[in-house]
PDB file of C-alpha atoms in Angstrom:
ATOM      1  CA  MET A   1       0.000   0.000   0.000  1.00  0.00           C
ATOM      2  CA  THR A   2       1.537   3.308  -1.108  1.00  0.00           C
ATOM      3  CA  LEU A   3       1.171   6.155   1.338  1.00  0.00           C
ATOM      4  CA  ALA A   4       1.414   9.871   0.678  1.00  0.00           C
ATOM      5  CA  VAL A   5       2.414  12.767   2.900  1.00  0.00           C
ATOM      6  CA  GLY A   6       0.185  15.823   3.083  1.00  0.00           C
ATOM      7  CA  VAL A   7       1.355  19.027   4.774  1.00  0.00           C
ATOM      8  CA  ASP A   8      -0.971  21.926   5.603  1.00  0.00           C
ATOM      9  CA  VAL A   9       1.037  25.121   6.083  1.00  0.00           C
ATOM     10  CA  GLY A  10      -0.836  27.747   8.065  1.00  0.00           C
ATOM     11  CA  GLY A  11       0.080  30.995   9.736  1.00  0.00           C
ATOM     12  CA  THR A  12       0.500  29.399  13.168  1.00  0.00           C
ATOM     13  CA  LYS A  13       1.240  25.708  12.561  1.00  0.00           C
ATOM     14  CA  VAL A  14       2.579  23.258  10.008  1.00  0.00           C
ATOM     15  CA  LEU A  15       0.537  20.042  10.182  1.00  0.00           C
ATOM     16  CA  GLY A  16       1.656  16.928   8.360  1.00  0.00           C
ATOM     17  CA  ALA A  17      -0.196  13.657   7.881  1.00  0.00           C
ATOM     18  CA  LEU A  18       0.767  10.276   6.487  1.00  0.00           C
ATOM     19  CA  VAL A  19      -2.318   9.258   4.525  1.00  0.00           C
ATOM     20  CA  ASP A  20      -3.415   5.959   3.001  1.00  0.00           C
ATOM     21  CA  PRO A  21      -5.331   5.640  -0.315  1.00  0.00           C
ATOM     22  CA  ASP A  22      -8.674   5.612   1.533  1.00  0.00           C
ATOM     23  CA  GLY A  23      -8.003   8.943   3.247  1.00  0.00           C
ATOM     24  CA  GLY A  24      -7.067   7.316   6.540  1.00  0.00           C
ATOM     25  CA  VAL A  25      -4.469   9.128   8.642  1.00  0.00           C
ATOM     26  CA  VAL A  26      -1.686   6.751   9.676  1.00  0.00           C
ATOM     27  CA  ALA A  27       0.430   9.291  11.563  1.00  0.00           C
ATOM     28  CA  THR A  28       0.756  13.045  12.089  1.00  0.00           C
ATOM     29  CA  GLU A  29       3.521  15.538  12.818  1.00  0.00           C
ATOM     30  CA  GLN A  30       3.083  19.162  13.815  1.00  0.00           C
ATOM     31  CA  ARG A  31       5.454  22.105  14.212  1.00  0.00           C
ATOM     32  CA  PRO A  32       4.865  25.809  14.917  1.00  0.00           C
ATOM     33  CA  THR A  33       5.168  28.002  11.859  1.00  0.00           C
ATOM     34  CA  PRO A  34       8.353  30.104  12.130  1.00  0.00           C
ATOM     35  CA  SER A  35       7.672  33.714  13.018  1.00  0.00           C
ATOM     36  CA  GLN A  36       7.700  36.205  10.184  1.00  0.00           C
ATOM     37  CA  ASP A  37       9.424  38.695  12.497  1.00  0.00           C
ATOM     38  CA  GLU A  38      12.742  36.839  12.234  1.00  0.00           C
ATOM     39  CA  PRO A  39      15.289  37.229   9.401  1.00  0.00           C
ATOM     40  CA  GLY A  40      15.128  34.414   6.866  1.00  0.00           C
ATOM     41  CA  ALA A  41      11.571  33.530   7.855  1.00  0.00           C
ATOM     42  CA  ALA A  42      10.561  32.365   4.362  1.00  0.00           C
ATOM     43  CA  ALA A  43      13.409  29.851   4.222  1.00  0.00           C
ATOM     44  CA  ALA A  44      12.666  28.762   7.785  1.00  0.00           C
ATOM     45  CA  VAL A  45       9.094  27.847   6.812  1.00  0.00           C
ATOM     46  CA  VAL A  46      10.402  25.748   3.908  1.00  0.00           C
ATOM     47  CA  ALA A  47      12.809  24.005   6.294  1.00  0.00           C
ATOM     48  CA  THR A  48       9.946  23.259   8.677  1.00  0.00           C
ATOM     49  CA  VAL A  49       7.875  21.714   5.884  1.00  0.00           C
ATOM     50  CA  VAL A  50      10.824  19.520   4.918  1.00  0.00           C
ATOM     51  CA  GLU A  51      11.356  18.511   8.549  1.00  0.00           C
ATOM     52  CA  VAL A  52       7.722  17.399   8.840  1.00  0.00           C
ATOM     53  CA  VAL A  53       7.884  15.444   5.572  1.00  0.00           C
ATOM     54  CA  LEU A  54      11.075  13.605   6.567  1.00  0.00           C
ATOM     55  CA  ALA A  55       9.654  12.757  10.004  1.00  0.00           C
ATOM     56  CA  LEU A  56       6.656  11.093   8.360  1.00  0.00           C
ATOM     57  CA  ALA A  57       8.447   9.504   5.413  1.00  0.00           C
ATOM     58  CA  VAL A  58      10.366   7.081   7.640  1.00  0.00           C
ATOM     59  CA  ARG A  59       7.093   5.492   8.792  1.00  0.00           C
ATOM     60  CA  GLY A  60       6.117   3.805   5.549  1.00  0.00           C
ATOM     61  CA  GLU A  61       6.527   3.591   1.781  1.00  0.00           C
ATOM     62  CA  VAL A  62       5.744   7.113   0.550  1.00  0.00           C
ATOM     63  CA  GLY A  63       4.908   7.780  -3.075  1.00  0.00           C
ATOM     64  CA  GLY A  64       4.632  11.548  -3.012  1.00  0.00           C
ATOM     65  CA  VAL A  65       4.139  14.768  -1.060  1.00  0.00           C
ATOM     66  CA  GLY A  66       1.372  17.346  -1.305  1.00  0.00           C
ATOM     67  CA  VAL A  67       1.710  20.726   0.394  1.00  0.00           C
ATOM     68  CA  ALA A  68      -1.395  22.829   1.054  1.00  0.00           C
ATOM     69  CA  VAL A  69      -0.708  26.539   1.426  1.00  0.00           C
ATOM     70  CA  ALA A  70      -2.794  29.517   2.492  1.00  0.00           C
ATOM     71  CA  GLY A  71      -1.922  31.481  -0.625  1.00  0.00           C
ATOM     72  CA  ARG A  72      -2.077  31.632  -4.404  1.00  0.00           C
ATOM     73  CA  VAL A  73      -0.508  28.731  -6.288  1.00  0.00           C
ATOM     74  CA  ASP A  74       0.576  28.611  -9.939  1.00  0.00           C
ATOM     75  CA  PRO A  75      -1.598  26.361 -12.125  1.00  0.00           C
ATOM     76  CA  ASP A  76       1.273  23.896 -12.619  1.00  0.00           C
ATOM     77  CA  ARG A  77       1.207  23.343  -8.830  1.00  0.00           C
ATOM     78  CA  ARG A  78       4.963  23.851  -8.489  1.00  0.00           C
ATOM     79  CA  ARG A  79       5.290  27.389  -7.165  1.00  0.00           C
ATOM     80  CA  VAL A  80       3.563  29.505  -4.515  1.00  0.00           C
ATOM     81  CA  ARG A  81       2.754  32.736  -6.278  1.00  0.00           C
ATOM     82  CA  SER A  82       2.074  34.620  -3.049  1.00  0.00           C
ATOM     83  CA  ALA A  83       1.519  33.771   0.608  1.00  0.00           C
ATOM     84  CA  ALA A  84       1.869  36.952   2.616  1.00  0.00           C
ATOM     85  CA  ASN A  85       1.543  35.266   6.019  1.00  0.00           C
ATOM     86  CA  LEU A  86       4.439  32.928   5.187  1.00  0.00           C
ATOM     87  CA  GLY A  87       6.784  35.404   3.530  1.00  0.00           C
ATOM     88  CA  TRP A  88       6.647  33.549   0.206  1.00  0.00           C
ATOM     89  CA  ASP A  89       6.721  35.358  -3.123  1.00  0.00           C
ATOM     90  CA  HIS A  90       7.053  33.108  -6.192  1.00  0.00           C
ATOM     91  CA  GLN A  91       8.490  30.406  -3.948  1.00  0.00           C
ATOM     92  CA  PRO A  92       9.469  27.224  -5.895  1.00  0.00           C
ATOM     93  CA  LEU A  93       8.119  25.081  -3.087  1.00  0.00           C
ATOM     94  CA  ALA A  94       7.706  21.798  -4.985  1.00  0.00           C
ATOM     95  CA  ASP A  95      11.321  22.016  -6.177  1.00  0.00           C
ATOM     96  CA  ASP A  96      12.458  22.833  -2.626  1.00  0.00           C
ATOM     97  CA  VAL A  97      10.686  19.804  -1.145  1.00  0.00           C
ATOM     98  CA  GLU A  98      11.838  17.438  -3.894  1.00  0.00           C
ATOM     99  CA  ALA A  99      15.467  18.519  -3.567  1.00  0.00           C
ATOM    100  CA  ALA A 100      15.453  18.012   0.206  1.00  0.00           C
ATOM    101  CA  THR A 101      13.467  14.760   0.391  1.00  0.00           C
ATOM    102  CA  GLY A 102      13.911  12.979  -2.934  1.00  0.00           C
ATOM    103  CA  LEU A 103      10.125  12.593  -3.164  1.00  0.00           C
ATOM    104  CA  PRO A 104       7.900  13.980  -5.945  1.00  0.00           C
ATOM    105  CA  ALA A 105       5.875  16.945  -4.703  1.00  0.00           C
ATOM    106  CA  VAL A 106       2.938  19.140  -5.666  1.00  0.00           C
ATOM    107  CA  VAL A 107       1.601  22.342  -4.125  1.00  0.00           C
ATOM    108  CA  GLU A 108      -2.068  23.236  -3.696  1.00  0.00           C
ATOM    109  CA  ASN A 109      -4.129  26.037  -2.198  1.00  0.00           C
ATOM    110  CA  ASP A 110      -5.260  24.968   1.272  1.00  0.00           C
ATOM    111  CA  ALA A 111      -8.984  25.529   0.674  1.00  0.00           C
ATOM    112  CA  ASN A 112      -8.790  23.562  -2.576  1.00  0.00           C
ATOM    113  CA  ALA A 113      -7.073  20.717  -0.739  1.00  0.00           C
ATOM    114  CA  ALA A 114      -9.731  20.711   1.985  1.00  0.00           C
ATOM    115  CA  ALA A 115     -12.517  20.742  -0.606  1.00  0.00           C
ATOM    116  CA  TRP A 116     -10.939  17.790  -2.385  1.00  0.00           C
ATOM    117  CA  ALA A 117     -10.646  15.857   0.886  1.00  0.00           C
ATOM    118  CA  GLU A 118     -14.283  16.433   1.785  1.00  0.00           C
ATOM    119  CA  HIS A 119     -15.316  15.422  -1.749  1.00  0.00           C
ATOM    120  CA  ARG A 120     -13.267  12.235  -1.673  1.00  0.00           C
ATOM    121  CA  PHE A 121     -13.558  11.097   1.934  1.00  0.00           C
ATOM    122  CA  GLY A 122     -15.821  13.421   3.898  1.00  0.00           C
ATOM    123  CA  ALA A 123     -19.226  15.095   3.853  1.00  0.00           C
ATOM    124  CA  GLY A 124     -19.165  15.496   0.065  1.00  0.00           C
ATOM    125  CA  ALA A 125     -18.348  11.868  -0.726  1.00  0.00           C
ATOM    126  CA  GLY A 126     -20.720  10.523  -3.371  1.00  0.00           C
ATOM    127  CA  TYR A 127     -21.260  13.920  -5.014  1.00  0.00           C
ATOM    128  CA  ASP A 128     -19.506  14.898  -8.243  1.00  0.00           C
ATOM    129  CA  ASP A 129     -20.379  18.600  -7.917  1.00  0.00           C
ATOM    130  CA  VAL A 130     -19.507  20.070  -4.533  1.00  0.00           C
ATOM    131  CA  VAL A 131     -18.819  23.620  -3.384  1.00  0.00           C
ATOM    132  CA  MET A 132     -16.928  23.898  -0.113  1.00  0.00           C
ATOM    133  CA  VAL A 133     -17.040  27.138   1.848  1.00  0.00           C
ATOM    134  CA  THR A 134     -14.659  27.560   4.764  1.00  0.00           C
ATOM    135  CA  VAL A 135     -15.928  30.048   7.331  1.00  0.00           C
ATOM    136  CA  GLY A 136     -13.064  31.132   9.540  1.00  0.00           C
ATOM    137  CA  THR A 137     -11.481  34.523  10.158  1.00  0.00           C
ATOM    138  CA  GLY A 138     -12.366  35.178   6.529  1.00  0.00           C
ATOM    139  CA  ILE A 139     -14.028  33.005   3.885  1.00  0.00           C
ATOM    140  CA  GLY A 140     -12.266  30.549   1.622  1.00  0.00           C
ATOM    141  CA  GLY A 141     -13.570  27.966  -0.753  1.00  0.00           C
ATOM    142  CA  GLY A 142     -12.956  25.177  -3.186  1.00  0.00           C
ATOM    143  CA  LEU A 143     -14.905  23.932  -6.202  1.00  0.00           C
ATOM    144  CA  VAL A 144     -15.176  20.317  -7.313  1.00  0.00           C
ATOM    145  CA  LEU A 145     -17.228  20.152 -10.499  1.00  0.00           C
ATOM    146  CA  GLY A 146     -17.723  17.015 -12.536  1.00  0.00           C
ATOM    147  CA  GLY A 147     -15.457  15.223 -10.078  1.00  0.00           C
ATOM    148  CA  ARG A 148     -12.551  17.538 -10.860  1.00  0.00           C
ATOM    149  CA  LEU A 149     -10.980  20.269  -8.773  1.00  0.00           C
ATOM    150  CA  LEU A 150     -11.547  23.614 -10.486  1.00  0.00           C
ATOM    151  CA  ARG A 151      -8.431  25.780 -10.161  1.00  0.00           C
ATOM    152  CA  GLY A 152      -9.059  28.351 -12.900  1.00  0.00           C
ATOM    153  CA  ALA A 153      -6.740  29.642 -15.613  1.00  0.00           C
ATOM    154  CA  SER A 154      -4.238  31.222 -13.201  1.00  0.00           C
ATOM    155  CA  GLY A 155      -4.704  28.825 -10.294  1.00  0.00           C
ATOM    156  CA  SER A 156      -6.790  31.309  -8.301  1.00  0.00           C
ATOM    157  CA  GLY A 157     -10.243  29.741  -8.696  1.00  0.00           C
ATOM    158  CA  GLY A 158     -12.442  29.305  -5.645  1.00  0.00           C
ATOM    159  CA  GLU A 159     -11.653  32.601  -3.876  1.00  0.00           C
ATOM    160  CA  LEU A 160     -15.286  32.845  -2.786  1.00  0.00           C
ATOM    161  CA  GLY A 161     -14.739  35.281   0.063  1.00  0.00           C
ATOM    162  CA  HIS A 162     -14.007  38.154  -2.295  1.00  0.00           C
ATOM    163  CA  ALA A 163     -17.070  37.914  -4.495  1.00  0.00           C
ATOM    164  CA  VAL A 164     -19.128  41.074  -3.989  1.00  0.00           C
ATOM    165  CA  HIS A 165     -22.008  40.301  -1.631  1.00  0.00           C
ATOM    166  CA  VAL A 166     -23.298  43.847  -0.999  1.00  0.00           C
ATOM    167  CA  ALA A 167     -22.740  46.437  -3.717  1.00  0.00           C
ATOM    168  CA  GLY A 168     -20.943  49.461  -2.285  1.00  0.00           C
ATOM    169  CA  GLY A 169     -20.718  47.730   1.090  1.00  0.00           C
ATOM    170  CA  LEU A 170     -18.034  47.476   3.740  1.00  0.00           C
ATOM    171  CA  SER A 171     -14.416  47.935   2.710  1.00  0.00           C
ATOM    172  CA  CYS A 172     -12.330  44.775   2.486  1.00  0.00           C
ATOM    173  CA  GLY A 173      -8.611  44.286   2.930  1.00  0.00           C
ATOM    174  CA  CYS A 174      -8.396  43.043  -0.663  1.00  0.00           C
ATOM    175  CA  GLY A 175      -9.202  46.575  -1.874  1.00  0.00           C
ATOM    176  CA  ARG A 176     -12.790  45.901  -2.916  1.00  0.00           C
ATOM    177  CA  ALA A 177     -16.005  46.812  -1.105  1.00  0.00           C
ATOM    178  CA  GLY A 178     -18.881  44.599  -0.021  1.00  0.00           C
ATOM    179  CA  CYS A 179     -17.003  41.284  -0.170  1.00  0.00           C
ATOM    180  CA  PHE A 180     -18.758  38.120   1.042  1.00  0.00           C
ATOM    181  CA  GLU A 181     -16.358  37.664   3.955  1.00  0.00           C
ATOM    182  CA  GLN A 182     -17.225  41.104   5.312  1.00  0.00           C
ATOM    183  CA  TYR A 183     -20.722  39.770   6.056  1.00  0.00           C
ATOM    184  CA  ALA A 184     -20.307  36.053   6.817  1.00  0.00           C
ATOM    185  CA  SER A 185     -17.089  35.157   8.659  1.00  0.00           C
ATOM    186  CA  GLY A 186     -15.548  34.836  12.086  1.00  0.00           C
ATOM    187  CA  ARG A 187     -14.696  38.533  12.133  1.00  0.00           C
ATOM    188  CA  VAL A 188     -18.344  39.331  11.450  1.00  0.00           C
ATOM    189  CA  LEU A 189     -19.543  36.974  14.182  1.00  0.00           C
ATOM    190  CA  VAL A 190     -17.408  38.812  16.739  1.00  0.00           C
ATOM    191  CA  ARG A 191     -18.361  42.220  15.349  1.00  0.00           C
ATOM    192  CA  GLU A 192     -22.087  41.460  15.581  1.00  0.00           C
ATOM    193  CA  ALA A 193     -21.799  39.956  19.068  1.00  0.00           C
ATOM    194  CA  ARG A 194     -19.934  43.037  20.315  1.00  0.00           C
ATOM    195  CA  ARG A 195     -22.519  45.325  18.745  1.00  0.00           C
ATOM    196  CA  LEU A 196     -25.422  43.426  20.287  1.00  0.00           C
ATOM    197  CA  ALA A 197     -23.729  43.310  23.694  1.00  0.00           C
ATOM    198  CA  THR A 198     -23.180  47.067  23.568  1.00  0.00           C
ATOM    199  CA  GLU A 199     -26.777  47.776  22.552  1.00  0.00           C
ATOM    200  CA  ARG A 200     -28.372  45.215  24.902  1.00  0.00           C
ATOM    201  CA  PRO A 201     -26.065  44.679  27.877  1.00  0.00           C
ATOM    202  CA  ASP A 202     -28.860  43.259  30.057  1.00  0.00           C
ATOM    203  CA  ASP A 203     -29.430  40.494  27.505  1.00  0.00           C
ATOM    204  CA  ALA A 204     -25.683  39.863  27.207  1.00  0.00           C
ATOM    205  CA  ALA A 205     -25.000  39.038  30.848  1.00  0.00           C
ATOM    206  CA  ALA A 206     -23.842  35.487  30.172  1.00  0.00           C
ATOM    207  CA  LEU A 207     -21.644  36.520  27.268  1.00  0.00           C
ATOM    208  CA  LEU A 208     -20.165  39.473  29.153  1.00  0.00           C
ATOM    209  CA  ALA A 209     -19.450  37.249  32.139  1.00  0.00           C
ATOM    210  CA  ARG A 210     -17.022  35.375  29.881  1.00  0.00           C
ATOM    211  CA  SER A 211     -15.425  38.376  28.212  1.00  0.00           C
ATOM    212  CA  GLY A 212     -15.619  41.167  30.786  1.00  0.00           C
ATOM    213  CA  SER A 213     -16.659  43.778  28.227  1.00  0.00           C
ATOM    214  CA  PRO A 214     -18.074  43.986  24.705  1.00  0.00           C
ATOM    215  CA  ASP A 215     -14.617  44.738  23.296  1.00  0.00           C
ATOM    216  CA  GLY A 216     -13.256  41.615  24.966  1.00  0.00           C
ATOM    217  CA  ILE A 217     -15.678  39.222  23.251  1.00  0.00           C
ATOM    218  CA  SER A 218     -13.885  36.593  21.148  1.00  0.00           C
ATOM    219  CA  GLY A 219     -15.170  34.099  18.627  1.00  0.00           C
ATOM    220  CA  HIS A 220     -14.650  31.318  21.150  1.00  0.00           C
ATOM    221  CA  ASP A 221     -16.767  33.248  23.668  1.00  0.00           C
ATOM    222  CA  VAL A 222     -19.614  33.585  21.179  1.00  0.00           C
ATOM    223  CA  THR A 223     -19.519  29.914  20.180  1.00  0.00           C
ATOM    224  CA  THR A 224     -19.359  28.678  23.772  1.00  0.00           C
ATOM    225  CA  ALA A 225     -22.203  30.953  24.863  1.00  0.00           C
ATOM    226  CA  ALA A 226     -24.338  30.047  21.844  1.00  0.00           C
ATOM    227  CA  LEU A 227     -23.909  26.314  22.430  1.00  0.00           C
ATOM    228  CA  ALA A 228     -24.925  26.915  26.067  1.00  0.00           C
ATOM    229  CA  GLY A 229     -28.152  28.554  24.861  1.00  0.00           C
ATOM    230  CA  ASP A 230     -27.307  32.254  25.204  1.00  0.00           C
ATOM    231  CA  PRO A 231     -29.907  34.067  23.025  1.00  0.00           C
ATOM    232  CA  LEU A 232     -27.725  37.024  22.115  1.00  0.00           C
ATOM    233  CA  ALA A 233     -24.853  34.784  20.967  1.00  0.00           C
ATOM    234  CA  ARG A 234     -27.338  32.742  18.961  1.00  0.00           C
ATOM    235  CA  LYS A 235     -28.619  35.942  17.374  1.00  0.00           C
ATOM    236  CA  ALA A 236     -25.077  36.736  16.199  1.00  0.00           C
ATOM    237  CA  PHE A 237     -24.849  33.291  14.603  1.00  0.00           C
ATOM    238  CA  ALA A 238     -28.251  33.792  12.969  1.00  0.00           C
ATOM    239  CA  LEU A 239     -27.091  37.048  11.383  1.00  0.00           C
ATOM    240  CA  VAL A 240     -23.943  35.453  10.000  1.00  0.00           C
ATOM    241  CA  GLY A 241     -25.880  32.373   8.862  1.00  0.00           C
ATOM    242  CA  GLU A 242     -28.385  34.547   7.019  1.00  0.00           C
ATOM    243  CA  HIS A 243     -25.625  36.180   4.978  1.00  0.00           C
ATOM    244  CA  LEU A 244     -23.924  32.838   4.440  1.00  0.00           C
ATOM    245  CA  GLY A 245     -27.128  31.386   2.986  1.00  0.00           C
ATOM    246  CA  ARG A 246     -27.621  34.364   0.703  1.00  0.00           C
ATOM    247  CA  GLY A 247     -24.074  33.945  -0.588  1.00  0.00           C
ATOM    248  CA  LEU A 248     -24.654  30.245  -1.152  1.00  0.00           C
ATOM    249  CA  ALA A 249     -27.736  31.099  -3.205  1.00  0.00           C
ATOM    250  CA  ASP A 250     -25.616  33.241  -5.533  1.00  0.00           C
ATOM    251  CA  LEU A 251     -23.182  30.351  -5.916  1.00  0.00           C
ATOM    252  CA  ALA A 252     -26.049  27.931  -6.548  1.00  0.00           C
ATOM    253  CA  GLU A 253     -27.368  30.081  -9.384  1.00  0.00           C
ATOM    254  CA  VAL A 254     -23.949  30.152 -11.058  1.00  0.00           C
ATOM    255  CA  LEU A 255     -22.612  26.651 -10.338  1.00  0.00           C
ATOM    256  CA  ASP A 256     -25.688  24.477  -9.610  1.00  0.00           C
ATOM    257  CA  PRO A 257     -23.803  22.109  -7.255  1.00  0.00           C
ATOM    258  CA  GLN A 258     -25.234  18.912  -5.837  1.00  0.00           C
ATOM    259  CA  ALA A 259     -24.194  19.953  -2.323  1.00  0.00           C
ATOM    260  CA  PHE A 260     -22.495  22.626  -0.253  1.00  0.00           C
ATOM    261  CA  VAL A 261     -20.000  21.632   2.429  1.00  0.00           C
ATOM    262  CA  VAL A 262     -19.273  24.204   5.118  1.00  0.00           C
ATOM    263  CA  GLY A 263     -16.089  23.989   7.166  1.00  0.00           C
ATOM    264  CA  GLY A 264     -13.783  26.306   9.071  1.00  0.00           C
ATOM    265  CA  GLY A 265     -13.693  27.295  12.717  1.00  0.00           C
ATOM    266  CA  VAL A 266     -17.052  29.083  12.787  1.00  0.00           C
ATOM    267  CA  SER A 267     -18.805  25.971  11.478  1.00  0.00           C
ATOM    268  CA  GLU A 268     -17.961  24.162  14.736  1.00  0.00           C
ATOM    269  CA  ALA A 269     -21.212  25.650  16.029  1.00  0.00           C
ATOM    270  CA  GLY A 270     -23.020  23.261  13.672  1.00  0.00           C
ATOM    271  CA  ASP A 271     -26.702  23.908  13.084  1.00  0.00           C
ATOM    272  CA  LEU A 272     -26.560  27.241  14.944  1.00  0.00           C
ATOM    273  CA  LEU A 273     -24.818  28.515  11.811  1.00  0.00           C
ATOM    274  CA  LEU A 274     -26.121  26.088   9.207  1.00  0.00           C
ATOM    275  CA  ASP A 275     -29.863  26.184   9.947  1.00  0.00           C
ATOM    276  CA  PRO A 276     -30.220  29.930   9.252  1.00  0.00           C
ATOM    277  CA  ALA A 277     -27.994  29.458   6.195  1.00  0.00           C
ATOM    278  CA  ARG A 278     -30.240  26.655   4.919  1.00  0.00           C
ATOM    279  CA  ALA A 279     -33.349  28.762   5.493  1.00  0.00           C
ATOM    280  CA  ALA A 280     -31.868  31.750   3.652  1.00  0.00           C
ATOM    281  CA  LEU A 281     -30.706  29.531   0.784  1.00  0.00           C
ATOM    282  CA  ARG A 282     -34.214  28.110   0.288  1.00  0.00           C
ATOM    283  CA  ARG A 283     -35.773  31.558   0.550  1.00  0.00           C
ATOM    284  CA  GLU A 284     -33.350  33.046  -2.013  1.00  0.00           C
ATOM    285  CA  LEU A 285     -34.164  30.340  -4.587  1.00  0.00           C
ATOM    286  CA  PRO A 286     -37.962  30.631  -4.798  1.00  0.00           C
ATOM    287  CA  ASP A 287     -38.207  29.276  -8.348  1.00  0.00           C
ATOM    288  CA  TRP A 288     -36.201  26.131  -7.596  1.00  0.00           C
ATOM    289  CA  LEU A 289     -37.959  22.847  -6.893  1.00  0.00           C
ATOM    290  CA  PRO A 290     -37.393  21.849  -3.246  1.00  0.00           C
ATOM    291  CA  GLY A 291     -35.491  18.736  -4.268  1.00  0.00           C
ATOM    292  CA  ASP A 292     -33.107  20.805  -6.394  1.00  0.00           C
ATOM    293  CA  VAL A 293     -31.953  23.119  -3.586  1.00  0.00           C
ATOM    294  CA  PRO A 294     -28.506  21.790  -2.635  1.00  0.00           C
ATOM    295  CA  PRO A 295     -28.149  20.441   0.906  1.00  0.00           C
ATOM    296  CA  VAL A 296     -25.829  22.394   3.203  1.00  0.00           C
ATOM    297  CA  LEU A 297     -23.612  19.857   4.954  1.00  0.00           C
ATOM    298  CA  ALA A 298     -21.152  20.252   7.805  1.00  0.00           C
ATOM    299  CA  ALA A 299     -17.569  19.301   6.972  1.00  0.00           C
ATOM    300  CA  VAL A 300     -16.401  16.232   8.885  1.00  0.00           C
ATOM    301  CA  LEU A 301     -12.616  16.056   8.465  1.00  0.00           C
ATOM    302  CA  GLY A 302     -11.792  19.004  10.708  1.00  0.00           C
ATOM    303  CA  ASN A 303      -8.340  20.578  10.707  1.00  0.00           C
ATOM    304  CA  ARG A 304      -6.812  17.544   8.972  1.00  0.00           C
ATOM    305  CA  ALA A 305      -8.758  18.146   5.761  1.00  0.00           C
ATOM    306  CA  GLY A 306      -6.053  20.244   4.086  1.00  0.00           C
ATOM    307  CA  ALA A 307      -3.329  17.674   4.774  1.00  0.00           C
ATOM    308  CA  ILE A 308      -5.538  14.747   3.727  1.00  0.00           C
ATOM    309  CA  GLY A 309      -6.543  16.467   0.502  1.00  0.00           C
ATOM    310  CA  ALA A 310      -2.974  17.507  -0.311  1.00  0.00           C
ATOM    311  CA  ALA A 311      -1.772  13.943   0.175  1.00  0.00           C
ATOM    312  CA  ASP A 312      -4.487  12.533  -2.082  1.00  0.00           C
ATOM    313  CA  LEU A 313      -3.802  15.127  -4.773  1.00  0.00           C
ATOM    314  CA  ALA A 314      -0.117  14.181  -4.658  1.00  0.00           C
ATOM    315  CA  ARG A 315      -1.073  10.553  -5.213  1.00  0.00           C
ATOM    316  CA  LEU A 316      -3.318  11.504  -8.159  1.00  0.00           C
ATOM    317  CA  ARG A 317      -0.895  14.026  -9.710  1.00  0.00           C
TER     318      ARG A 317
END
């Protein structure tokens, strides 16, 4: 049985997994991502990726390496075009890994890798047309259409968070205004919870007991309070879920997927986020037959999805 190594390189950690052909994780290795405040940080991140790969490669027969990166990847899957949080600019990452390990390597965007994993082994298994939306600090996404990962002409396909959701809306760090992630993301969840706690402090007693003040409210506070039944925290999730569902409706009209899979840290609240999204999706597609409205499914592979997907894509390169 040939194994593959998948490595998910994030801003805070580098997570590696030794993965079998069925998506099973045989072993994992994790290292902190080197700080970008230190000289030579970009090279240090490459060295950390190599260290993780070598630590896993000794545990079985490895046929290839896939590296998932939070950044833009060239369509040939050899070079990271840009990854600001990692200090990479046109980084020949596949060449770097191959030279250091002797193993064939490919590079993939992290959201694409997660979408592929969920399509192959997770919530989207059995569907040929799946749109994955990752709801974290911002919004990411990946598109699997006709059983193939859609990367686009330049390798930048699936950047769902920067589609315009509200014309002339809130400014986004990408330079546009009204982007999807300005209305349905972890930042928005915290922003809405703080606003509600400021406007209705008597109703926010449980939430404020955790945070001390509206400005101290974190995403973890909101999720914990919502799961415990706090009505104000649940209201914040309902607001985010409403916008999420409206965005999914736009995607449904363009892509007509069989299913949506929602992952990312905010989705850990489960139906508190997904139920209002499902309701908004149905409401925004009034001319669709009920059976044609795509189900909105919770991702099941968690924070290993990027590594699992990267490993499988390396095997299928």
